[in-house]
Amino acid sequence: MPNLQQYVAAIGALQGLLMLVLLTTDRRVSQASRLLGVICLILSLMFGLSFLLTARNEALSLHFAGWLFYLPASLGGLIYLYCRNALLDQPLVWRDALHGIPLLICYVLVFDFLVLQPETLVRWIQGTPIDSWRIALAEIVMVGQGLVYLPLAIGTTLRLKRRAPDEIANFHPATFTWLLVFTITLLFAWVLKAIFALSNVASPYSYSFAADILLVSIIYIISAAQWRHPKLFNIQQLVAVTKQRERKPRETALLDDSTRAELFDIVVAAVESQQLFRDSSLTLSRLAQTTGLSTHHISEALNRHAGKNFYEFVNTYRVEYVCERLRDTDEKLLDIALEAGFASKSTFNAIFKQYTSMTPSQYRRDLDAGTV
């Protein structure tokens, strides 16, 4: 193995162990952080395989190389669970263990090689052709599970992204974009890994190393960000929204224009008279309970009459409230934001700039200068 590849493997292994410790021992740890820590551990062990394949202790290599080689068969399921839990912060349940089936299949297919013929498996990993349909099938399963789970993670993120603006108002607008960039880049890296791993030109390990570097770099970068911000992608209100959708199917009948206008007037009157937008936990379902209307009818009135989704409707009031307060008081920006109903500083800054094309600080400076 080239020295550069050895150095990269050493750095990758150490980084994986470091991220495992950081993500699982922090007092602020979340379920998503723990999942990401397990992923980092597997990546660290993958890099450890590099040393086993060149170790002087041949017995150590024979006993562990095969077991480590198939560990990536668990990555697809773990990454999918991470994306789901990062957004919803749902606890893991026993059914989630089913996502480990691809790894189990790989171990079952090559179990006799792992136990009775480890030297044969090591030679295959290092590039020696082996005529075994079970080894070939195990590799297909190992690579294929990533090509199934990563699109599934992307699809889940897109589904929640479409749903969120219609039913909740307090989330960072770039949250879904960041997670989609992460998963799409992972999918690209995994496709490269699949091309290299299943190629007849090269060994199943050495030529996929470049793809592994890209894969690992992305995950370690997001791991560091997750450690700094344990709730990095979390949108807690999505949990309630998802459960409600599971219990109650969406209505499909359309209202006429005059009915939509009447319902919209009812919603506006309730929001303005009670200043409901100042409730940071306000959701479409809570607004429906307050007004006595159905969530479907409110959504239809907002979307088809006002041309806004729930997110836009509520945050328009919040931004206008902040702008008015900035004209009347010298209070801290964060205090005004929380008073207006924003849940966090980052969400406030992002939404305020989205609606006014300037940051809250810039807006206050322009107010003081008389240019707004």
XYZ file of C-alpha atoms in Angstrom:
372
model
C 0.000 0.000 0.000
C 1.400 3.454 -0.881
C 2.604 5.494 2.096
C 0.103 8.269 1.300
C -2.760 5.804 1.482
C -1.462 4.546 4.835
C -1.297 8.086 6.223
C -4.819 8.851 5.012
C -6.073 5.622 6.572
C -4.385 6.467 9.880
C -5.875 9.966 9.949
C -9.307 8.662 8.981
C -9.262 5.970 11.669
C -8.206 8.411 14.399
C -10.787 10.990 13.309
C -13.506 8.370 13.392
C -12.650 7.372 16.954
C -12.442 11.015 18.017
C -15.860 11.822 16.525
C -17.316 8.705 18.174
C -16.202 9.951 21.586
C -17.375 13.515 20.983
C -20.770 12.518 19.616
C -21.633 9.971 22.299
C -20.232 11.511 25.493
C -21.381 15.132 25.182
C -24.070 16.028 27.733
C -26.106 17.644 24.962
C -26.090 14.403 22.954
C -29.145 13.595 20.823
C -30.335 10.344 19.268
C -29.061 11.530 15.888
C -25.648 12.259 17.424
C -25.403 8.707 18.755
C -26.276 7.284 15.348
C -23.650 9.481 13.729
C -21.149 8.309 16.350
C -21.817 4.672 15.387
C -21.347 5.589 11.716
C -18.005 7.215 12.568
C -16.937 4.078 14.450
C -17.685 1.928 11.399
C -15.736 4.318 9.179
C -12.818 4.174 11.607
C -12.860 0.370 11.485
C -12.997 0.518 7.672
C -9.781 2.498 7.693
C -8.358 0.036 10.202
C -8.782 -2.627 7.517
C -5.995 -0.914 5.579
C -3.516 -1.744 8.329
C -4.729 -5.308 8.729
C -4.157 -6.006 5.057
C -0.506 -4.957 5.365
C 0.102 -6.071 8.954
C 3.045 -8.307 9.739
C 0.798 -10.286 12.048
C -0.859 -12.434 9.392
C -3.045 -14.269 11.920
C -4.588 -10.974 13.082
C -5.313 -10.002 9.497
C -6.900 -13.352 8.705
C -9.189 -13.273 11.744
C -10.563 -9.727 11.356
C -10.094 -8.449 7.777
C -13.164 -10.195 6.375
C -15.442 -9.081 9.207
C -14.341 -5.467 8.800
C -14.601 -5.525 5.019
C -18.394 -6.052 5.095
C -19.170 -3.428 7.756
C -20.138 -0.823 5.083
C -23.216 -3.007 4.449
C -24.693 -1.349 7.551
C -23.970 2.250 6.511
C -26.993 2.786 4.255
C -29.500 1.893 6.961
C -27.645 3.905 9.591
C -27.449 6.995 7.367
C -31.177 6.722 6.616
C -31.972 6.460 10.343
C -29.687 9.421 11.038
C -31.457 11.633 8.474
C -34.867 10.654 9.832
C -33.899 11.186 13.467
C -31.966 14.376 12.772
C -35.200 15.967 11.557
C -37.754 14.310 13.818
C -35.696 13.397 16.909
C -37.693 10.178 17.198
C -36.469 7.456 19.571
C -35.241 4.259 17.965
C -37.569 1.264 18.200
C -36.916 -2.449 17.854
C -38.118 -2.411 14.223
C -35.182 -0.200 13.317
C -32.910 -3.212 13.862
C -34.310 -4.570 10.576
C -32.118 -2.058 8.768
C -29.161 -4.231 9.772
C -30.394 -7.105 7.583
C -28.031 -6.300 4.637
C -25.018 -6.694 6.942
C -26.440 -9.941 8.313
C -27.002 -11.264 4.782
C -23.386 -10.529 3.867
C -22.068 -12.359 6.915
C -24.373 -15.341 6.305
C -23.316 -15.607 2.648
C -19.589 -15.699 3.427
C -19.695 -17.198 6.923
C -17.727 -20.309 5.987
C -15.040 -18.140 4.386
C -14.878 -15.922 7.474
C -14.502 -18.896 9.823
C -12.896 -21.698 7.785
C -11.161 -20.000 4.849
C -10.222 -16.457 5.973
C -7.029 -16.530 3.885
C -9.139 -17.010 0.719
C -11.301 -14.019 1.585
C -8.257 -11.853 2.362
C -6.698 -12.730 -1.002
C -9.953 -11.760 -2.710
C -10.066 -8.437 -0.854
C -6.498 -7.792 -1.983
C -7.407 -8.462 -5.626
C -7.041 -12.184 -6.296
C -10.026 -13.433 -8.338
C -12.168 -16.001 -6.500
C -14.840 -18.023 -8.289
C -17.625 -17.886 -5.688
C -21.170 -16.719 -6.359
C -21.702 -16.141 -2.636
C -18.778 -13.722 -2.374
C -19.988 -11.919 -5.486
C -23.555 -11.724 -4.138
C -22.362 -10.449 -0.750
C -20.499 -7.629 -2.495
C -23.597 -6.745 -4.516
C -25.654 -6.613 -1.308
C -23.001 -4.501 0.428
C -22.896 -1.955 -2.394
C -26.566 -2.183 -3.354
C -27.960 -1.368 0.088
C -26.372 2.074 -0.126
C -27.975 2.655 -3.522
C -31.340 1.831 -1.934
C -31.082 3.576 1.425
C -29.516 6.863 0.305
C -32.308 7.632 -2.219
C -34.746 6.625 0.540
C -33.121 9.173 2.880
C -33.312 11.818 0.150
C -36.963 10.981 -0.513
C -37.844 11.184 3.195
C -36.143 14.574 3.475
C -37.957 15.884 0.385
C -41.304 14.620 1.684
C -40.849 16.400 5.014
C -39.553 19.508 3.231
C -42.769 19.714 1.182
C -44.935 19.160 4.246
C -43.239 21.497 6.745
C -44.120 24.941 5.253
C -47.800 24.022 5.111
C -48.049 22.990 8.745
C -45.315 24.573 10.890
C -43.744 28.025 10.994
C -40.679 27.796 13.233
C -37.789 26.188 11.387
C -34.627 27.410 9.713
C -35.382 27.717 5.973
C -32.010 26.203 5.018
C -32.338 23.127 7.249
C -33.646 20.849 4.523
C -31.219 22.241 1.953
C -28.227 21.351 4.134
C -29.492 17.823 4.728
C -30.284 17.307 1.041
C -26.807 18.464 0.001
C -25.350 16.046 2.551
C -27.376 13.031 1.374
C -27.069 13.757 -2.360
C -23.286 14.102 -2.045
C -23.189 10.839 -0.097
C -25.171 9.174 -2.885
C -22.694 10.471 -5.471
C -19.787 9.126 -3.412
C -21.539 5.782 -3.004
C -22.178 5.514 -6.757
C -18.446 6.035 -7.311
C -17.730 3.371 -4.708
C -20.131 0.991 -6.452
C -18.487 1.575 -9.831
C -15.022 0.918 -8.440
C -16.023 -1.967 -6.194
C -17.923 -3.883 -8.883
C -15.398 -3.177 -11.625
C -13.558 -6.174 -13.020
C -10.520 -4.015 -13.682
C -9.371 -3.577 -10.102
C -9.365 -5.175 -6.696
C -12.542 -4.652 -4.648
C -10.680 -2.651 -2.030
C -7.781 -0.560 -3.291
C -9.536 1.174 -6.189
C -12.593 2.105 -4.153
C -10.373 3.834 -1.592
C -10.723 7.203 -3.368
C -14.507 6.967 -3.184
C -14.218 6.016 0.492
C -12.181 9.178 1.153
C -14.947 11.349 -0.309
C -17.608 9.439 1.622
C -15.730 9.652 4.900
C -14.812 13.326 4.493
C -18.452 14.322 4.062
C -19.589 12.328 7.073
C -16.767 13.610 9.302
C -17.545 17.216 8.325
C -21.223 16.811 9.213
C -20.225 14.937 12.381
C -18.150 17.898 13.558
C -21.078 20.216 12.833
C -23.475 17.863 14.657
C -21.179 17.831 17.695
C -21.121 21.627 17.809
C -24.898 21.839 17.316
C -26.629 18.623 18.537
C -29.991 19.875 17.195
C -28.440 20.841 13.858
C -31.286 19.589 11.653
C -33.918 18.978 14.309
C -37.434 20.336 13.725
C -39.318 19.070 16.754
C -42.769 20.151 15.571
C -42.448 17.819 12.591
C -42.992 14.865 14.928
C -46.508 16.008 15.838
C -47.258 16.854 12.214
C -46.132 13.413 11.035
C -48.150 11.566 13.678
C -51.249 13.611 12.891
C -50.937 12.802 9.191
C -50.658 9.096 10.009
C -53.878 9.205 12.061
C -55.986 11.381 9.778
C -56.010 11.217 5.966
C -56.065 14.523 4.150
C -59.367 15.872 2.802
C -59.522 16.432 -0.943
C -62.758 18.354 -1.630
C -62.189 21.913 -2.891
C -64.012 24.983 -1.573
C -65.444 27.765 -3.712
C -63.786 31.195 -3.826
C -66.261 32.955 -1.534
C -65.959 30.244 1.121
C -62.167 30.441 0.994
C -62.343 34.215 1.475
C -64.658 33.835 4.487
C -62.421 31.221 6.084
C -59.364 33.372 5.470
C -61.052 36.316 7.200
C -61.806 34.083 10.205
C -58.176 32.973 10.399
C -56.826 36.519 10.069
C -59.211 37.809 12.741
C -58.132 35.094 15.189
C -54.416 35.535 14.525
C -54.507 39.321 14.783
C -56.915 39.685 17.710
C -55.148 37.080 19.850
C -51.674 37.616 18.354
C -51.399 33.868 17.885
C -48.240 34.298 15.792
C -46.355 35.168 18.984
C -46.728 31.551 20.124
C -43.459 29.893 19.076
C -45.126 26.469 19.132
C -47.972 27.508 16.817
C -48.725 24.880 14.175
C -51.487 24.469 11.626
C -53.263 21.948 13.851
C -53.175 24.316 16.851
C -54.515 27.141 14.702
C -57.297 24.831 13.540
C -58.226 24.013 17.140
C -58.325 27.722 18.035
C -60.508 28.731 15.088
C -62.682 25.619 15.023
C -61.792 24.998 11.368
C -60.165 21.938 9.812
C -56.470 21.982 8.905
C -57.366 21.197 5.300
C -59.754 24.166 5.016
C -57.217 26.557 6.557
C -54.503 25.346 4.186
C -56.791 25.753 1.207
C -57.812 29.256 2.290
C -54.188 30.284 2.769
C -52.804 28.695 -0.377
C -55.598 29.371 -2.851
C -56.966 32.673 -1.527
C -53.915 34.392 -0.013
C -51.263 32.636 -2.096
C -49.244 31.738 1.008
C -48.436 28.590 2.893
C -48.705 28.447 6.680
C -44.989 29.191 7.139
C -45.205 32.362 5.025
C -48.489 33.484 6.582
C -47.312 33.285 10.201
C -43.793 34.615 9.659
C -45.091 37.642 7.765
C -46.822 38.672 11.002
C -43.707 37.929 13.056
C -41.397 39.972 10.836
C -43.869 42.882 10.762
C -44.124 42.724 14.555
C -40.321 42.856 14.895
C -40.090 45.798 12.482
C -42.701 47.734 14.458
C -40.993 46.970 17.765
C -37.638 48.094 16.363
C -39.194 51.468 15.596
C -40.521 51.831 19.153
C -37.864 50.320 21.410
C -34.146 49.833 21.949
C -34.565 46.315 23.359
C -32.136 43.596 22.325
C -32.898 42.018 18.967
C -33.096 38.515 20.428
C -35.596 39.591 23.079
C -37.819 41.145 20.416
C -37.480 38.044 18.222
C -38.527 35.681 21.010
C -41.387 38.024 21.890
C -42.528 37.887 18.254
C -42.677 34.083 18.302
C -39.377 33.037 16.770
C -37.913 29.960 18.436
C -34.198 30.727 18.075
C -31.724 33.390 17.007
C -30.611 31.490 13.899
C -34.191 30.946 12.733
C -35.032 34.598 13.377
C -31.999 35.902 11.461
C -32.615 33.615 8.490
C -36.349 34.341 8.200
C -35.966 38.090 8.773
C -33.382 38.324 5.987
C -35.562 36.166 3.757
C -38.439 38.659 4.118
C -36.560 41.978 4.250
C -33.366 41.191 2.277
C -31.272 42.462 5.204
C -30.202 41.231 8.602
C -31.987 42.496 11.739
C -28.874 44.496 12.700
C -28.732 46.138 9.287
C -32.437 46.961 9.498
C -31.991 48.597 12.902
C -29.018 50.627 11.636
C -31.030 51.808 8.639
C -33.885 52.754 10.966
C -31.523 54.831 13.081
C -30.171 56.475 9.948
C -33.690 57.201 8.711
C -33.256 55.261 5.455
C -36.069 52.727 6.145
